[in-house]
mmCIF file of C-alpha atoms in Angstrom:
data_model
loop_
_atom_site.group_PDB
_atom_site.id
_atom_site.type_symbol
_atom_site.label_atom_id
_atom_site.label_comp_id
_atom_site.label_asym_id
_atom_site.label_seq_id
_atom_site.Cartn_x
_atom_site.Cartn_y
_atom_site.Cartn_z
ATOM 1 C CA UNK A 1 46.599 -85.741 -93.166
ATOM 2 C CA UNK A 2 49.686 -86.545 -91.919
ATOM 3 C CA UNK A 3 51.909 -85.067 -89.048
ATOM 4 C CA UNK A 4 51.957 -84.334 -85.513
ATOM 5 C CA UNK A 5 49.171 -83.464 -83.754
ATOM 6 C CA UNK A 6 49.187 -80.086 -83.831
ATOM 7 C CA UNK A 7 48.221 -80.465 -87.673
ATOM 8 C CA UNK A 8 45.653 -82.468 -86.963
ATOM 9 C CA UNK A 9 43.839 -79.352 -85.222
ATOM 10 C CA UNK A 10 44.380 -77.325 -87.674
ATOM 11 C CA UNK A 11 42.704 -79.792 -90.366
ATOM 12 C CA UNK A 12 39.908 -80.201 -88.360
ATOM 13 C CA UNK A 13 39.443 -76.203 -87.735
ATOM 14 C CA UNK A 14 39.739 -76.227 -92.088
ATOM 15 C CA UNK A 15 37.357 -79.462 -92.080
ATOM 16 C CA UNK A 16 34.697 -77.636 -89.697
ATOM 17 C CA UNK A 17 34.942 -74.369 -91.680
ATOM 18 C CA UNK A 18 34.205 -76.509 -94.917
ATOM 19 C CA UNK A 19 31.387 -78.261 -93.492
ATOM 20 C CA UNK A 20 29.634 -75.436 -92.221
ATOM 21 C CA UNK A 21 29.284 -74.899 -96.079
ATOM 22 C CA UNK A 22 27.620 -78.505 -96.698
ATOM 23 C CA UNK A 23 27.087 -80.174 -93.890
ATOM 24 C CA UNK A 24 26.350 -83.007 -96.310
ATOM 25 C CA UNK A 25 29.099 -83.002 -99.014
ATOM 26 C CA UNK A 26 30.755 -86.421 -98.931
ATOM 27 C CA UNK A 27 34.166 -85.532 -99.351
ATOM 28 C CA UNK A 28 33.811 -83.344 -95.743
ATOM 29 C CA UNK A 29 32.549 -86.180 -94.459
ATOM 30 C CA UNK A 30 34.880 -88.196 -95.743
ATOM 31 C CA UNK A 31 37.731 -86.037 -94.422
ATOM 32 C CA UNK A 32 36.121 -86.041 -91.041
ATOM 33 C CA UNK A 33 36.703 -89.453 -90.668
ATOM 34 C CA UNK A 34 40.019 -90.029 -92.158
ATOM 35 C CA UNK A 35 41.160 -87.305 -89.374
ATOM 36 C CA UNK A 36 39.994 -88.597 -86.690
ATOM 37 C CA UNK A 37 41.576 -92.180 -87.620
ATOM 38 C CA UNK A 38 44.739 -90.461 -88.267
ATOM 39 C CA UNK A 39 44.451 -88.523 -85.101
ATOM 40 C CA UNK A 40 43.586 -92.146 -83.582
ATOM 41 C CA UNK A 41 46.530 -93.584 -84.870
ATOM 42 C CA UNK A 42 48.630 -91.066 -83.346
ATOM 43 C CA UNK A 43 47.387 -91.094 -79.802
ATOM 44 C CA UNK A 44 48.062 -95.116 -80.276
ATOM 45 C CA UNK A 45 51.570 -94.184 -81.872
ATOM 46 C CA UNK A 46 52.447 -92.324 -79.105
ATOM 47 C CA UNK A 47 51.074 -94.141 -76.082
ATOM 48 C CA UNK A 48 52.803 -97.380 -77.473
ATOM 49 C CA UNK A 49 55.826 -95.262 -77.114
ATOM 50 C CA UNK A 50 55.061 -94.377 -73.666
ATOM 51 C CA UNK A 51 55.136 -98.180 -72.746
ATOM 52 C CA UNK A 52 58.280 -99.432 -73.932
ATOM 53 C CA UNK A 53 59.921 -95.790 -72.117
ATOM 54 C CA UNK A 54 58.317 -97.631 -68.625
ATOM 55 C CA UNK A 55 58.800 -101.029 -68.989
ATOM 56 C CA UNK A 56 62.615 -100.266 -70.067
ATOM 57 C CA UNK A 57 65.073 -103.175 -70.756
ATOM 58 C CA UNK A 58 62.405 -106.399 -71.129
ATOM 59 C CA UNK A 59 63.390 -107.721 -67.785
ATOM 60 C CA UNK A 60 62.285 -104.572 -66.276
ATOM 61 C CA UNK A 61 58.374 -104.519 -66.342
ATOM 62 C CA UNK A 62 57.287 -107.148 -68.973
ATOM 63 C CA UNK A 63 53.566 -107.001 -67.204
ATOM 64 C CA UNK A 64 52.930 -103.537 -67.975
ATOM 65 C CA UNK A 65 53.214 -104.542 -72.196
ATOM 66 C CA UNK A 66 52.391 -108.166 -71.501
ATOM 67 C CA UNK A 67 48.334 -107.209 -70.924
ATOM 68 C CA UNK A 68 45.506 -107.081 -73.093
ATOM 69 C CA UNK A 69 43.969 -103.280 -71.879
ATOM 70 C CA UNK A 70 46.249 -100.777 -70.580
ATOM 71 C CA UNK A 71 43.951 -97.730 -69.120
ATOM 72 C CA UNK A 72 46.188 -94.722 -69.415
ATOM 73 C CA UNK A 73 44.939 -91.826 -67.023
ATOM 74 C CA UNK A 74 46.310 -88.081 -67.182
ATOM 75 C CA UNK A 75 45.784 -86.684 -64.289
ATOM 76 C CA UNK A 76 47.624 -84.157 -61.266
ATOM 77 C CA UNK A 77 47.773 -84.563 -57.622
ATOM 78 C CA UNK A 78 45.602 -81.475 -56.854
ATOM 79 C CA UNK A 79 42.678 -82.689 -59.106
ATOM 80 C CA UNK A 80 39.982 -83.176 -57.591
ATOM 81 C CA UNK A 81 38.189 -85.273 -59.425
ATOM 82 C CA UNK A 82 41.353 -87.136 -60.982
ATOM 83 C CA UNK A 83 41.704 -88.120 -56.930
ATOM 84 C CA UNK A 84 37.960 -89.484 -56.860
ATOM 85 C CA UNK A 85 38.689 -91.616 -59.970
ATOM 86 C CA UNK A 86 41.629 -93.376 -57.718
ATOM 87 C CA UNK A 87 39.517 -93.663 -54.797
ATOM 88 C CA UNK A 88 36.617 -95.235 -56.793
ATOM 89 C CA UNK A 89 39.634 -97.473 -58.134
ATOM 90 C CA UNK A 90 40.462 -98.275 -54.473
ATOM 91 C CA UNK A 91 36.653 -99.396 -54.004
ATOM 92 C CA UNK A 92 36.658 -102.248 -56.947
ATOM 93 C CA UNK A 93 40.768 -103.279 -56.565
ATOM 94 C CA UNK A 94 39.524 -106.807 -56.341
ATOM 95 C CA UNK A 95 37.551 -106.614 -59.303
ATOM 96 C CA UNK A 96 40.371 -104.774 -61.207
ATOM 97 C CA UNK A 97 43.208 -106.722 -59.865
ATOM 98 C CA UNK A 98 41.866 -110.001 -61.572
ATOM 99 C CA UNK A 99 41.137 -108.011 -65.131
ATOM 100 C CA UNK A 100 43.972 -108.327 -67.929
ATOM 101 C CA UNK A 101 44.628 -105.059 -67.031
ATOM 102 C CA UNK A 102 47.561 -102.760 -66.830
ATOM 103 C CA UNK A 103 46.961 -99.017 -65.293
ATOM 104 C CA UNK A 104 49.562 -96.433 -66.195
ATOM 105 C CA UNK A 105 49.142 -92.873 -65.378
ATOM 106 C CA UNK A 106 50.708 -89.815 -66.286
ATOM 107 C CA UNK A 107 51.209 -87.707 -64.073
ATOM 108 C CA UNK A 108 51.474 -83.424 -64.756
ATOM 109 C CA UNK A 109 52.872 -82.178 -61.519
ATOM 110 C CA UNK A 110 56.061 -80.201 -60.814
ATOM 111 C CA UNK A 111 58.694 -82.251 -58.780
ATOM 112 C CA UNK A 112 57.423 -81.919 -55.365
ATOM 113 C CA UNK A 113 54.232 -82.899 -55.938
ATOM 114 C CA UNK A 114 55.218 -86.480 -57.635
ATOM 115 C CA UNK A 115 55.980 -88.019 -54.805
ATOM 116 C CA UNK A 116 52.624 -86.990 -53.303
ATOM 117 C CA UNK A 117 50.999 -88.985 -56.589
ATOM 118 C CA UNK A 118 52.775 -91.880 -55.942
ATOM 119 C CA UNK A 119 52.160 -92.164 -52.329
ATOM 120 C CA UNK A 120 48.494 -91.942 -53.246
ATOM 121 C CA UNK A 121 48.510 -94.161 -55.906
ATOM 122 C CA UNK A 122 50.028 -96.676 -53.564
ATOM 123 C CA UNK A 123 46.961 -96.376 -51.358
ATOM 124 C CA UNK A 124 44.736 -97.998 -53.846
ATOM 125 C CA UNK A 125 45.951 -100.876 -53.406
ATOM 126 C CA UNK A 126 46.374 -101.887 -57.151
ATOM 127 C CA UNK A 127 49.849 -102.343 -59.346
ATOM 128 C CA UNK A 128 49.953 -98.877 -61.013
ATOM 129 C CA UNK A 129 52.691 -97.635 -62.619
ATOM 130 C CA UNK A 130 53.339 -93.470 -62.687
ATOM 131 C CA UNK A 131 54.949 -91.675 -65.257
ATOM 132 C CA UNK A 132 56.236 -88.070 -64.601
ATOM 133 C CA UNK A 133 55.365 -86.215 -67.280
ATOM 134 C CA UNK A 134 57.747 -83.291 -65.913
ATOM 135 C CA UNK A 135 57.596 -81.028 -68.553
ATOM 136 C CA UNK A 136 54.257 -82.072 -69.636
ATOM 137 C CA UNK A 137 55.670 -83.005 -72.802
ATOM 138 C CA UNK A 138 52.958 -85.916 -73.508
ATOM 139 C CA UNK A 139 49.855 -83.670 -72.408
ATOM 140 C CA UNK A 140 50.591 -80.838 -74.729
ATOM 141 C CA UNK A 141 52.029 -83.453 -77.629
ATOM 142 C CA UNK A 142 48.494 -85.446 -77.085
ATOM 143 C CA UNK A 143 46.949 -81.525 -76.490
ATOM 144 C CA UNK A 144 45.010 -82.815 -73.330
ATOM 145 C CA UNK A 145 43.490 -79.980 -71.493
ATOM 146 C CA UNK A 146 41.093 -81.654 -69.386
ATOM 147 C CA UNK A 147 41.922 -83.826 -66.202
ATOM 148 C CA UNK A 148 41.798 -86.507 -65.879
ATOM 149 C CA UNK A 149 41.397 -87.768 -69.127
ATOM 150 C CA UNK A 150 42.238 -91.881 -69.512
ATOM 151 C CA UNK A 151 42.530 -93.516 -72.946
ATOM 152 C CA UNK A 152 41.696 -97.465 -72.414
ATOM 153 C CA UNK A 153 43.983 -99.382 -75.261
ATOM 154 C CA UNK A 154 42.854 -102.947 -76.419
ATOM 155 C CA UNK A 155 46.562 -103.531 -77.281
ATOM 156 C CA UNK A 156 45.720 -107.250 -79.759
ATOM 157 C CA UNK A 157 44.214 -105.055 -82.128
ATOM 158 C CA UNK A 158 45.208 -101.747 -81.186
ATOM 159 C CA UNK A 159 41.555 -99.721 -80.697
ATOM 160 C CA UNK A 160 40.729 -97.193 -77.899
ATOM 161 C CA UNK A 161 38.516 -96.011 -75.809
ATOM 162 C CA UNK A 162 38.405 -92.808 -74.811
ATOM 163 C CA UNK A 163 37.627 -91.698 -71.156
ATOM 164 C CA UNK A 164 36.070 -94.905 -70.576
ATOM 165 C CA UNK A 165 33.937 -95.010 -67.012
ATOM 166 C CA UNK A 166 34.743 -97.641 -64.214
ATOM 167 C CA UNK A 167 31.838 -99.961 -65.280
ATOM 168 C CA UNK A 168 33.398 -100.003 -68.954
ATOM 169 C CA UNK A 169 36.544 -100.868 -67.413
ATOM 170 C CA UNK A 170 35.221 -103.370 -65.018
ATOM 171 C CA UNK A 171 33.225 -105.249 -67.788
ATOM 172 C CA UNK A 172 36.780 -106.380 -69.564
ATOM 173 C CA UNK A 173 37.099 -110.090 -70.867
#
């Protein structure tokens, strides 16, 4: 079960024709699982990746890795509701600001449009840091089709959350 991402939906399309077989048989169910902690593992793999591309030399942006939760957020400037998740951000940036928190979002826009992101981001009020993802290289690698989607990484012992709502967020330690 190992590979890129891409394989992974193709096991699980082979898993789910299985199981509709026996729904019960322990090696599909056994299968199910290991996929979905391989597919895990890769989502981790790659978002780790995606940190040490932004913070850069270890001078550069040692807070963004130095956290214990990074929320990563996929999202585009002309989403709506990727724009009501910032503003409800906006609404709790006390609350945020003191969590062991580090916010990075990735941002699917053409050119002309990122600069719109970050000026918006910037209205929060909060220390986010924007990735372009200009070719939407990460999205399609990570096969997100929804926005926004956010993956919230406990980075001591490397779980995640996936789409986790503000009062998950806000509940940190």
């Amino acid at each position: 079960l190992l590979g890129n991402y891409g394989y992974h939906s193709q096991m699980a399309i082979v898993i789910e024709q299985l199981s509709k077989e026996d729904k019960n048989d322990p090696i599909i169910l056994l299968l199910k699982k290991r996929l979905e902690s391989t597919k895990e593992k890769f989502v981790i793999q790659h978002l780790n990746i995606l940190n040490k591309v932004i913070a850069g030399p270890p001078s550069k942006d040692a807070t963004v890795v130095n956290k214990k939760y990074i929320l990563y957020k996929f999202w585009f400037y002309k989403c709506y509701p990727c724009r009501q998740d910032f503003e409800q951000m906006a609404a709790n940036k006390t609350k945020l600001a003191q969590l062991d928190l580090s916010i990075i979002c990735v941002q699917s826009d053409i050119d002309s449009m990122f600069m719109h992101g970050d000026a918006l981001l910037r209205k929060t009020g909060l220390s986010i840091t924007n990735y372009h993802d200009k070719e939407n290289r990460l999205t399609k690698l990570l096969e997100i089709t929804k926005f926004p989607t956010s993956f919230l990484l406990n980075t001591w012992n490397q779980t995640i959350i996936r789409n986790p709502d503000l009062a998950t967020i806000m509940q940190l330690q």
